[in-house]
Coordinates of C-alpha atoms and ligand atoms in Angstrom, one line a residue:
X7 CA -95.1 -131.0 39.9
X8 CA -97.4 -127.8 39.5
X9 CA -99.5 -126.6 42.4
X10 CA -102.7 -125.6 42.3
X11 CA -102.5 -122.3 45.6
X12 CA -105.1 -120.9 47.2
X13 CA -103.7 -117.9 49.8
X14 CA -106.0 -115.4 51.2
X15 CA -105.5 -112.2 53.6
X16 CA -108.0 -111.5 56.3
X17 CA -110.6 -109.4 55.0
X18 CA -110.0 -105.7 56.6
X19 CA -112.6 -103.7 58.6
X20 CA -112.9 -100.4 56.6
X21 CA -113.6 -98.4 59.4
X22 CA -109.9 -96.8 59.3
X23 CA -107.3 -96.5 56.9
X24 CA -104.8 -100.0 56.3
X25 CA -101.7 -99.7 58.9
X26 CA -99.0 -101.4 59.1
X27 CA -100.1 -104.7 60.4
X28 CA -102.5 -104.8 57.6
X29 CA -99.6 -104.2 55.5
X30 CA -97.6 -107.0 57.2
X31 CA -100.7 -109.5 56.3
X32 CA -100.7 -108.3 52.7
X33 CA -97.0 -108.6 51.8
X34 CA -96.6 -112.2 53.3
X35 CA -99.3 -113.1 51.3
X36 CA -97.9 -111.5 48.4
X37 CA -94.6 -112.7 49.0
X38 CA -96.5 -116.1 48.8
X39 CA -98.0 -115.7 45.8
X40 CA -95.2 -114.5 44.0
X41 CA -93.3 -117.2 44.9
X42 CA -95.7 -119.4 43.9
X43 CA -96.5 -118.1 40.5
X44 CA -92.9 -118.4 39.6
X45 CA -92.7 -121.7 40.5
X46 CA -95.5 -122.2 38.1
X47 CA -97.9 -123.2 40.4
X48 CA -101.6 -122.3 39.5
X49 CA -102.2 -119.3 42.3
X50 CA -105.1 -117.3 43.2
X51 CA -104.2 -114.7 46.0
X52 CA -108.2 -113.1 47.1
X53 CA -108.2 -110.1 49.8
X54 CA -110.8 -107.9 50.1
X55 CA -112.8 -105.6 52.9
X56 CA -115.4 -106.7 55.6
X57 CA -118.3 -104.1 54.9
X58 CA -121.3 -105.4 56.9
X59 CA -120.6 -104.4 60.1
X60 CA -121.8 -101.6 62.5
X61 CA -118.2 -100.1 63.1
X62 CA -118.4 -98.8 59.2
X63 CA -121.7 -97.4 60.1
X64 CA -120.1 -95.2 62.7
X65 CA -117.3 -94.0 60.5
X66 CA -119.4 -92.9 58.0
X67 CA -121.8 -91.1 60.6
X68 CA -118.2 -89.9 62.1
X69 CA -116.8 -88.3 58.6
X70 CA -120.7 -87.0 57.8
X71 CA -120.8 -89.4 54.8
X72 CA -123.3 -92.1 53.6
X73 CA -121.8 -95.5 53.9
X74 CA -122.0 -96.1 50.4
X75 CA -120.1 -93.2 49.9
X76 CA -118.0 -93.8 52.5
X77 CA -116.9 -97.5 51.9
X78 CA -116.0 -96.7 48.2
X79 CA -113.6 -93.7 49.3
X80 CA -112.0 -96.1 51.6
X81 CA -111.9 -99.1 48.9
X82 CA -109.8 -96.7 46.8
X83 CA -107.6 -96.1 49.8
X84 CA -106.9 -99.9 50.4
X85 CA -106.2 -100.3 46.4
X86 CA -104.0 -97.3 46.4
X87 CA -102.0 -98.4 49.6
X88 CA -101.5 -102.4 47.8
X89 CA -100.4 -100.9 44.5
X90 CA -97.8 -98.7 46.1
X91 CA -96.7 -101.7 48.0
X92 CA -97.2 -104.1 45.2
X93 CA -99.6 -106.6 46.7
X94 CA -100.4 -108.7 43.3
X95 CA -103.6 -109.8 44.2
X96 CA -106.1 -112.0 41.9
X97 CA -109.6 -110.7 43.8
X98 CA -110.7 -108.1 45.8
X99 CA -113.9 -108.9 47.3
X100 CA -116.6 -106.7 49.2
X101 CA -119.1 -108.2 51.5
X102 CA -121.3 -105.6 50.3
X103 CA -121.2 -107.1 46.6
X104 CA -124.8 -108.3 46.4
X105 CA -123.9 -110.3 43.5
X106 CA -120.8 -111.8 43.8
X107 CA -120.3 -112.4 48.1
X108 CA -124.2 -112.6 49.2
X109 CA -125.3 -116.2 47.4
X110 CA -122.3 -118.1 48.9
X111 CA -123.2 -116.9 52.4
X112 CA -126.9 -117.5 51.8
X113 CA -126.0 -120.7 50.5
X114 CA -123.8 -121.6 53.9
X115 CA -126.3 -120.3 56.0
X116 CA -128.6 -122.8 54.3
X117 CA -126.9 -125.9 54.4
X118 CA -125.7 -125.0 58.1
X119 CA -129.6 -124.9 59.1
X120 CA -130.4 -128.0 57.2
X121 CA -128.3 -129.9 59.5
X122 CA -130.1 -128.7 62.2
X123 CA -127.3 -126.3 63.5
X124 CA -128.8 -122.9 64.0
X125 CA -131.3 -122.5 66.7
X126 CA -133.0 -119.6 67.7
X127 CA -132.2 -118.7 71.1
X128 CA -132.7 -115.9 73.6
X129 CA -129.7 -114.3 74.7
X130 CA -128.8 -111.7 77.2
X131 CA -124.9 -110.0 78.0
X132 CA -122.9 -107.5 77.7
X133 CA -122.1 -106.1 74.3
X134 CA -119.3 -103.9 73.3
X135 CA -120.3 -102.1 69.9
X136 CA -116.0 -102.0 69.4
X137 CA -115.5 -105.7 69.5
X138 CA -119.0 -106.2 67.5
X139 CA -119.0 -109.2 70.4
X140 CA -120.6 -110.2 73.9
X141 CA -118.1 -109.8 76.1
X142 CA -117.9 -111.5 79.9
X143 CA -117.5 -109.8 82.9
X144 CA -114.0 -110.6 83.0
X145 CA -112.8 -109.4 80.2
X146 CA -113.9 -105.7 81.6
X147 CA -111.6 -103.4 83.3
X148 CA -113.0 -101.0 85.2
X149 CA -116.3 -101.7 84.1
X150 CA -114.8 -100.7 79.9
X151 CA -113.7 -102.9 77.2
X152 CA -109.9 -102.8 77.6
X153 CA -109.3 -102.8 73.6
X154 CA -111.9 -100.2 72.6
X155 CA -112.0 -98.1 76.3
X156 CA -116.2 -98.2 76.3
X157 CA -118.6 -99.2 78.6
X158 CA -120.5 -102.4 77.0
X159 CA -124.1 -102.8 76.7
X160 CA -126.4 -104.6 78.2
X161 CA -128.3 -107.0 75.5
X162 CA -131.4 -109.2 75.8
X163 CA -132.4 -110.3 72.6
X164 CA -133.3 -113.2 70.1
X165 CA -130.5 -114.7 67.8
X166 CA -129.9 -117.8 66.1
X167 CA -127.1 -119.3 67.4
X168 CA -124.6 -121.6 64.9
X169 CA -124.7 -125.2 67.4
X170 CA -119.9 -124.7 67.6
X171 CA -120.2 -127.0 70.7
X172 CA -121.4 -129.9 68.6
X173 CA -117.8 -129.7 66.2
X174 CA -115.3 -129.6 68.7
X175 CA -114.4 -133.5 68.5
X176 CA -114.0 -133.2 65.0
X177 CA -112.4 -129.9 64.5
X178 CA -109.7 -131.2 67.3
X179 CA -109.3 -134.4 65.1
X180 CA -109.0 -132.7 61.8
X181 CA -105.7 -130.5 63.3
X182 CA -104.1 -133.0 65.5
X183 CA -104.4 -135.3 62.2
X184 CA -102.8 -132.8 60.0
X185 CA -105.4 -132.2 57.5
X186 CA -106.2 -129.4 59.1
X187 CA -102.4 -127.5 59.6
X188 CA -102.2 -124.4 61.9
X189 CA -98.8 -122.7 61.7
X190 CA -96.6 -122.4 64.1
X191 CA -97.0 -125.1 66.7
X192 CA -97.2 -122.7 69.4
X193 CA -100.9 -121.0 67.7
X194 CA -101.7 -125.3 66.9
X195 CA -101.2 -126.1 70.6
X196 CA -103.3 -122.3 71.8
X197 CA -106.0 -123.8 69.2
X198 CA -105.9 -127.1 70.8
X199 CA -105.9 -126.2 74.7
X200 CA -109.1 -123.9 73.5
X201 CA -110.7 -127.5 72.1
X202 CA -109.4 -129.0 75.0
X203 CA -111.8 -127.0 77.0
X204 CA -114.9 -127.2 74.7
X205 CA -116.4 -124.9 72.3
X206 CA -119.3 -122.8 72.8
X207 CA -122.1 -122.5 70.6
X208 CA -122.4 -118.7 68.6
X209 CA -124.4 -116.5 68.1
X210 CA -124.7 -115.8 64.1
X211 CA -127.1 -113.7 63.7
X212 CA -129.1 -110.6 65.2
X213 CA -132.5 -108.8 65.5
X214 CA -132.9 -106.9 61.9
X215 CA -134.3 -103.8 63.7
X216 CA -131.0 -103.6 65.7
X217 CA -128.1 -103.7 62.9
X218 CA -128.6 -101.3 59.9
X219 CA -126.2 -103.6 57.9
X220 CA -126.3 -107.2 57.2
X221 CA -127.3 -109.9 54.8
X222 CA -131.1 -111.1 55.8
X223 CA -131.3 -114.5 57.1
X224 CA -132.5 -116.6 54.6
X225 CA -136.6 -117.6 55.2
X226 CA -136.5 -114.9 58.6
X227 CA -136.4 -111.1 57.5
X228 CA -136.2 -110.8 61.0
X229 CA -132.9 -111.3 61.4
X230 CA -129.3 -110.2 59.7
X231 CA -126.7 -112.3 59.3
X232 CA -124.1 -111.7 62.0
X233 CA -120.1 -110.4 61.1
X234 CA -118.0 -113.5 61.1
X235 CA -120.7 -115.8 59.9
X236 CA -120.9 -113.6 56.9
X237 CA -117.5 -112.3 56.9
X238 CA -115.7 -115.9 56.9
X239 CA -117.5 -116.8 54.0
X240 CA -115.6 -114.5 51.9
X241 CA -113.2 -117.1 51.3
X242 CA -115.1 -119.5 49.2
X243 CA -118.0 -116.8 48.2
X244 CA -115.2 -114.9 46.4
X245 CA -114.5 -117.8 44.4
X246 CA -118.4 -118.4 43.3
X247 CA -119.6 -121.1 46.1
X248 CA -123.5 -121.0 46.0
X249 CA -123.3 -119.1 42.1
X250 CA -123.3 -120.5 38.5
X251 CA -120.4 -119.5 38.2
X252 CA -118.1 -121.9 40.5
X253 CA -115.7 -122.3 38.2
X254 CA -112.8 -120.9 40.5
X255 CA -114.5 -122.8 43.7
X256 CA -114.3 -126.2 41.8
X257 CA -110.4 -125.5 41.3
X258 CA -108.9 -123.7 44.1
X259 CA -111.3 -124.7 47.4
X260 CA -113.5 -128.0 46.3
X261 CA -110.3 -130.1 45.2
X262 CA -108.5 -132.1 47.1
X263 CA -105.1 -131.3 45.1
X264 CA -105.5 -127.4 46.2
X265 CA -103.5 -126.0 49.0
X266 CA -105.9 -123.4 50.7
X267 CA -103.9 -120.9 53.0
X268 CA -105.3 -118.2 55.1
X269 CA -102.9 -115.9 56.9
X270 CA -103.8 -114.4 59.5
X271 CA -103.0 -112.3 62.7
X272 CA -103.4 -114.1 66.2
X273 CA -106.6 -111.8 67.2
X274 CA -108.7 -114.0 64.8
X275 CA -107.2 -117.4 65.6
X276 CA -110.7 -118.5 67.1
X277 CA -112.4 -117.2 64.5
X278 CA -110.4 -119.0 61.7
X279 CA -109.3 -122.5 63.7
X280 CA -112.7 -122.9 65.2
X281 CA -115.5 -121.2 64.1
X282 CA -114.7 -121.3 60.3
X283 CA -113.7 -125.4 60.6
X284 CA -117.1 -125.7 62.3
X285 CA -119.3 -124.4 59.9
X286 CA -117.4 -126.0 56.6
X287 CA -118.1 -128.9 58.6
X288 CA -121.5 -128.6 59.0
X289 CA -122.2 -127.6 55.6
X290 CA -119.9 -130.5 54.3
X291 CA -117.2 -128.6 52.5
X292 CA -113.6 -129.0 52.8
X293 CA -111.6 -127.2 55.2
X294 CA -108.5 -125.1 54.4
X295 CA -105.8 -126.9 54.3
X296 CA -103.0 -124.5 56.3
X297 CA -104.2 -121.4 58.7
X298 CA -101.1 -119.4 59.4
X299 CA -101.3 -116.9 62.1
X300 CA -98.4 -114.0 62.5
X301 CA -98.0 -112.0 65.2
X302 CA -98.6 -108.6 65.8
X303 CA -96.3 -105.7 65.4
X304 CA -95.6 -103.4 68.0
X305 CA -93.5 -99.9 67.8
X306 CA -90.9 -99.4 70.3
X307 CA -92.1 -102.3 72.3
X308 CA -95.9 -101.0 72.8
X309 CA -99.0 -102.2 70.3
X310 CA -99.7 -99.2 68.4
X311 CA -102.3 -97.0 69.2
X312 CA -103.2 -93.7 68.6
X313 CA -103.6 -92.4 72.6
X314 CA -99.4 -93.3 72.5
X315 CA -99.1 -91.7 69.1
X316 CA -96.8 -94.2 68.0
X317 CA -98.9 -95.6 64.8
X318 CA -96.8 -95.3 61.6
X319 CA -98.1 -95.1 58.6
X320 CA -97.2 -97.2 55.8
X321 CA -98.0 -94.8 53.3
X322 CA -95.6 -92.1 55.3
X323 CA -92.8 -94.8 55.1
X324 CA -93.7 -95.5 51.1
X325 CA -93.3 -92.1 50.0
X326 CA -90.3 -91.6 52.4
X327 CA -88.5 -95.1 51.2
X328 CA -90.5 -96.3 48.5
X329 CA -92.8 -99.7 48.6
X330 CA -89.8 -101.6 47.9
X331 CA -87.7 -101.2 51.0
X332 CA -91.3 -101.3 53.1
X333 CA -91.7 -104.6 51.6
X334 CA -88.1 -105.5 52.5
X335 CA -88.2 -104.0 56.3
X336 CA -91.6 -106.2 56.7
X337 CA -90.5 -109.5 55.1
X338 CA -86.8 -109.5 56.5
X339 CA -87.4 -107.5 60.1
X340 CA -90.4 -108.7 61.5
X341 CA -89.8 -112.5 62.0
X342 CA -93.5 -114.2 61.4
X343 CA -94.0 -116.0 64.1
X344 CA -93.6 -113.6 67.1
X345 CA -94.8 -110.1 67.1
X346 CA -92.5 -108.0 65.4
X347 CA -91.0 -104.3 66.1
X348 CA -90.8 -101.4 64.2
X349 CA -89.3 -98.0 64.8
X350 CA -88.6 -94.9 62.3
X351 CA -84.7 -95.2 63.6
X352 CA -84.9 -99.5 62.9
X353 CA -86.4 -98.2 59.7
X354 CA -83.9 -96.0 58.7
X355 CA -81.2 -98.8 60.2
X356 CA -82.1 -101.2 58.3
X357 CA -82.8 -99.5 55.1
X358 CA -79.6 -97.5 55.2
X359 CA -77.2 -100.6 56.6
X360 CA -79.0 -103.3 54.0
X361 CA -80.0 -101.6 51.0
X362 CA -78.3 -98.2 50.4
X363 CA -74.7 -99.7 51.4
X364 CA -75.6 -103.6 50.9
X365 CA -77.7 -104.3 48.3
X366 CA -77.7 -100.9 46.3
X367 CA -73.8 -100.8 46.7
X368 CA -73.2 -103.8 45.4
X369 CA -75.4 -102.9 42.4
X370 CA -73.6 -100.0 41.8
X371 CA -70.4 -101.3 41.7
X372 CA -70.7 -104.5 40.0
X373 CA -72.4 -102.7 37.1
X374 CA -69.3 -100.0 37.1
X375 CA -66.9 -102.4 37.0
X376 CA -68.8 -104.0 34.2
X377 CA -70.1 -101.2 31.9
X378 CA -66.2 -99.4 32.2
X379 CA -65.4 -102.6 31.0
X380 CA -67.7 -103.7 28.8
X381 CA -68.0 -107.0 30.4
X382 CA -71.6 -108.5 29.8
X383 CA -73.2 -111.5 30.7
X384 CA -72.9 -114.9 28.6
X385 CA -74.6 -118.1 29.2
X386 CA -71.4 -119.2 30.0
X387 CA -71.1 -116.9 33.0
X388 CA -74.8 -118.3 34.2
X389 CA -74.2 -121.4 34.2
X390 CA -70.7 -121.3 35.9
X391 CA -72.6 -118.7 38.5
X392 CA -75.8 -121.0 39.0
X393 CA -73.1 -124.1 39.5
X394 CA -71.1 -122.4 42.4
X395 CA -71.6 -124.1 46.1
X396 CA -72.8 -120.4 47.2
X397 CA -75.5 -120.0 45.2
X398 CA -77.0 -123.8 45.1
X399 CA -77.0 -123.4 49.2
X400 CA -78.6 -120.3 48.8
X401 CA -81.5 -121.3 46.7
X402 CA -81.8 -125.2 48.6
X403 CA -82.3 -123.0 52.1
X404 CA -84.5 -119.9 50.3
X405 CA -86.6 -123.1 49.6
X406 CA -86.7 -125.1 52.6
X407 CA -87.4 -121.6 54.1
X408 CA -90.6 -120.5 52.2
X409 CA -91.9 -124.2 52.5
X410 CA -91.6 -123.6 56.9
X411 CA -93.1 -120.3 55.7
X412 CA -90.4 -118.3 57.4
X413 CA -89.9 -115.2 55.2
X414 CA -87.1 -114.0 57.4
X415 CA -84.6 -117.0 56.7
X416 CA -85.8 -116.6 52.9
X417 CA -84.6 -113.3 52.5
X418 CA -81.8 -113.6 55.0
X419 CA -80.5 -116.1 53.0
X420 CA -80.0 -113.2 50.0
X421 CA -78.7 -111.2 52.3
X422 CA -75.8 -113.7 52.9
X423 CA -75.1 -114.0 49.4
X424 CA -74.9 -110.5 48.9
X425 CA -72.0 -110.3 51.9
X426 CA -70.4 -113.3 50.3
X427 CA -69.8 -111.6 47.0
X428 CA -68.9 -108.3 48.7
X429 CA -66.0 -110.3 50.5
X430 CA -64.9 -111.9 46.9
X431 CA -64.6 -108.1 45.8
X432 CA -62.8 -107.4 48.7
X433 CA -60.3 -110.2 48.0
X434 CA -60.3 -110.0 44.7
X435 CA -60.1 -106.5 44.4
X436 CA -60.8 -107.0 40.4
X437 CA -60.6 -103.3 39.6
X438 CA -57.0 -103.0 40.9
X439 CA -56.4 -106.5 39.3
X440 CA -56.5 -104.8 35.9
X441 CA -53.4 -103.5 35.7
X442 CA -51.9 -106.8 36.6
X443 CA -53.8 -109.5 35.7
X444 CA -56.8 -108.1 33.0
X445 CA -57.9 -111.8 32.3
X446 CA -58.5 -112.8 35.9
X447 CA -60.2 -108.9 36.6
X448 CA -62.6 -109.7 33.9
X449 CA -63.3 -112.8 34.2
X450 CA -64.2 -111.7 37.9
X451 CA -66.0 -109.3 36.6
X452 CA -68.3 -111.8 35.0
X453 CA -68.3 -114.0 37.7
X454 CA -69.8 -110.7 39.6
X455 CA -73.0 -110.2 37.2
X456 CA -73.8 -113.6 37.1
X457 CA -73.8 -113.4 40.7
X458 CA -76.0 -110.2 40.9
X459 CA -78.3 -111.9 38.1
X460 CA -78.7 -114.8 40.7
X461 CA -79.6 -112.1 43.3
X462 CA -82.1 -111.0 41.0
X463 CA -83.8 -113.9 41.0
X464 CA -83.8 -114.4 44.4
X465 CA -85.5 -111.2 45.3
X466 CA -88.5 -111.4 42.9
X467 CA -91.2 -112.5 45.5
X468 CA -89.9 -110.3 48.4
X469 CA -88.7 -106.8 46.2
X470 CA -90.3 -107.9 42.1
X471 CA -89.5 -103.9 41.1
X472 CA -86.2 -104.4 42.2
X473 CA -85.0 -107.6 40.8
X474 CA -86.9 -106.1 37.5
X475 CA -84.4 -103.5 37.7
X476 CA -81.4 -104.9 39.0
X477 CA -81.9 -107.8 35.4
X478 CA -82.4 -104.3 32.9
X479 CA -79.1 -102.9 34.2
X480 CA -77.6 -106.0 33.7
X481 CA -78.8 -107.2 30.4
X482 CA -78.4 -103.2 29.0
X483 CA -74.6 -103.2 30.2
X484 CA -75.6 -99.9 32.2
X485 CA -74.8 -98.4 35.4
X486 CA -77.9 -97.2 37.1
X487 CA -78.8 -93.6 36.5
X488 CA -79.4 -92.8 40.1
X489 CA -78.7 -95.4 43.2
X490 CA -81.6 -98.0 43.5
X491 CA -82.0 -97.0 47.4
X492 CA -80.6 -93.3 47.9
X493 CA -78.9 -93.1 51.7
X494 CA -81.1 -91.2 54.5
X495 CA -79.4 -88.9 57.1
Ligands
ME8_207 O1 -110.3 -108.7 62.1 N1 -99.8 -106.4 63.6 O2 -110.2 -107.1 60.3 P1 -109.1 -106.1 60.8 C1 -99.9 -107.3 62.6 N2 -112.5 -108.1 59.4 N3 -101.1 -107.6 62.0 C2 -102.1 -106.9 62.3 C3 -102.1 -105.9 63.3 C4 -100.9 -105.6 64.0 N4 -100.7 -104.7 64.9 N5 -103.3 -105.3 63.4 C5 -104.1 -106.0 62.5 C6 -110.7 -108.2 61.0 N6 -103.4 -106.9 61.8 C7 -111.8 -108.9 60.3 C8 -111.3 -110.2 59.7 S1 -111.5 -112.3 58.1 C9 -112.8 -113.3 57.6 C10 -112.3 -111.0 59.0 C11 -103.8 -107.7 60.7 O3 -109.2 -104.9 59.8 C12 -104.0 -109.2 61.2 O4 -103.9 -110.1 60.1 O5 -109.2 -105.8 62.2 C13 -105.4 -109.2 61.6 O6 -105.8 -110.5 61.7 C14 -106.0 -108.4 60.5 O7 -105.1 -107.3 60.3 C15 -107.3 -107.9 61.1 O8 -107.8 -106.8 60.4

């Protein structure tokens, strides 16, 4: 039965340029949606950036541009970076849109205070401008915030705080139920022992003449709207919650036939498994129905930074290696559910090892052997192909794989396909087979596109330029001009 698919990326702090774990987000989300789409299922795929927030302020201030300026340079960065890598989505949404993001978070806020759950408290702590949070005393080394190396400050002042503590029962019933799925069980039982404790109330908003940037709290110009009250939103904003214009919220979010997925990274589990179940709750709208949370990727063992100069760019790697292969290093190197390494040599590795001698060879050779032949593919040839045990395991697991979400076995999978049919030209050795045998060496040769055909198919969520390729060669008879992934010394 047709789907109606909901998957959404976190929305990205343009302070800095995407990297590559903003990449990694993007691609499993495309991968997703592609996947999705071909099955027919009715998919919206939203991302977008998260422009409220003091960080962008100082960027701007840091480059000597206006923020308006600033933020739409950046946009075009983030749109530039997804197209090279393919990231197919539906909506890209700015929490500066006044028109399309600001009603549905007005709207929230609203319904939120009509239950009673935002109360204006004083608060005093420390602050650190990096983490756009009050930190504890803890947290601190050496009197700095570890993450962003600065002293915090010291904060008194009035905010409305969003009453969290009051949802914890409910939010801890509505994922040990199931209704509320987070993925894997070892971020569902984190998100649970954090329950287990007790939730604190938030703070959600601050002291308008202390943030330059911020939607105004609705009846109290006094105050902005705080980050992740405003930046959560996105999710049901971008799809017209508090507009006329709902037509997308009635069909992807308000529906109890949707599936709603937000991936994630596992520095905003709290954010996403708490905070955002508490105020749907509050307001009385559904909840997503899956949160998946990947882990982070690291190069050479250490989280990237730029003091250990060890950040690589996507962009370097996509004009080195093309989107395609970035796509393929991400989806089939970095396993989803633990953090993930990357290196320019297990780059390179992988990229010559599995697609200039496995994939790309196969390619070449298969479409040699055919187009010296003129062997092309019949109906026949599918349907034998598509029968074979090889390629009915392949797609049964490919399946079973994206339904546990794990990309890796999905594209591993392909991979063992592609080694299976390298062996049956090893052992059939059709080429030779022609002087001998020229019925069995061609009907090999078939046997071979069909084959590459069903590869084809296979790749279209994780590499679509690819597979689009890969199916012209073979319906055109032709070899391909140049090799689809060119070895690296
Ligand atoms: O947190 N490895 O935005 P952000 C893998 N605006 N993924 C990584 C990563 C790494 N090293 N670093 C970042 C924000 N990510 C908020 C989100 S949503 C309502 C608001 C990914 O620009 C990961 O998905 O810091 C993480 O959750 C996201 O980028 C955070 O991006």
């Amino acid at each position: 039965m047709k789907k109606i698919f909901f998957i959404t990326t976190p929305i990205f702090y343009p302070n800095a340029n995407l990297h590559l774990g903003h990449a990694y987000t993007s691609t499993v989300c495309d991968v997703m949606a592609r996947y999705h789409r071909i099955a027919g299922d009715e998919t919206y795929f939203l991302t977008g950036s998260d422009e409220n927030t003091e960080k962008v302020v100082r960027a701007a201030r840091a480059a000597g541009k206006d923020a308006g300026t600033y933020l739409d340079e950046i946009n075009i960065n983030f749109k530039n970076l997804f197209s090279k890598l393919g990231i197919s989505y539906d909506q890209f949404i700015r929490t500066t849109d006044e028109r399309s993001h600001w009603p549905g978070v007005v709207e929230m806020w609203k319904r939120i205070a009509a239950q009673g759950d935002l109360e204006k408290r004083s608060y005093k702590g420390l602050y650190c401008v990096g983490h756009e949070a009050f930190i504890t005393e803890k947290e601190l080394i050496g009197g700095k915030c570890p993450d962003h190396n600065e002293s915090p400050q010291i904060l008194e002042e009035e905010n409305y705080f969003f009453k969290l503590s009051k949802y914890t029962g409910a939010i801890k019933e509505k994922i040990e139920s199931g209704e509320l799925k987070v993925v894997p069980e070892s971020r569902r039982n984190e998100i649970l022992a954090l329950l287990e404790r007790g939730l604190e109330d938030v703070s959600f908003s601050r002291p308008a003449d202390k943030v330059s940037v911020g939607i105004p709290v609705p009846g109290d110009p006094s105050q902005k709207i705080y980050v992740w009250a405003d930046a959560l939103t996105n999710y049901i904003s971008a799809l017209g919650f508090g507009r006329k214009d709902d037509a997308l919220y009635k069909k992807f979010w308000d529906n109890p036939d949707a599936e709603t997925i937000h991936v994630i990274g596992k520095d905003i589990l709290r954010f996403h498994a708490a905070i955002w179940p508490g105020m749907l709750l509050s307001a009385g709208l559904p909840l997503p129905k899956t949160i998946l949370v990947h882990g982070f990727i690291t190069s050479g063992g250490k989280k990237m930074s730029k003091t250990l100069g060890n950040i690589i760019d996507p962009l370097e790697l996509i004009n080195e290696y093309g989107g395609e292969a970035v796509r393929y290093y991400l989806a089939r190197h970095i396993s989803l559910f633990e953090d993930g390494d990357i290196t320019h040599e297990s780059f390179k590795e992988a990229y010559n090892g599995n697609l200039a001698n496995g994939l790309g060879n196969l390619v070449s050779r298969t479409l040699k052997m055919a187009a010296t032949n003129d062997v092309e593919i019949t109906d026949e040839i599918k349907i034998k192909t598509a029968k074979e045990k090889s390629a009915g395991d392949m797609h049964k697991r490919q399946e079973q794989a994206l339904k546990n979400f794990d990309i890796k076995e999905a594209v591993d999978v392909v991979w063992n396909y592609v080694s299976l049919t390298d062996e049956f030209i090893q052992k059939e050795a059709p080429f030779k087979k022609l002087k001998t045998n020229k019925e069995s060496a061609l009907e090999n040769m078939g046997l071979l596109l069909g084959r590459l055909e069903i590869i084809a198919a296979a790749l279209q969520p994780f590499m679509p330029n690819t597979a689009k390729e890969i199916q012209r060669l073979i319906k055109e008879n032709k070899m391909p001009e140049k090799p689809l992934f060119p070895r690296k010394d």
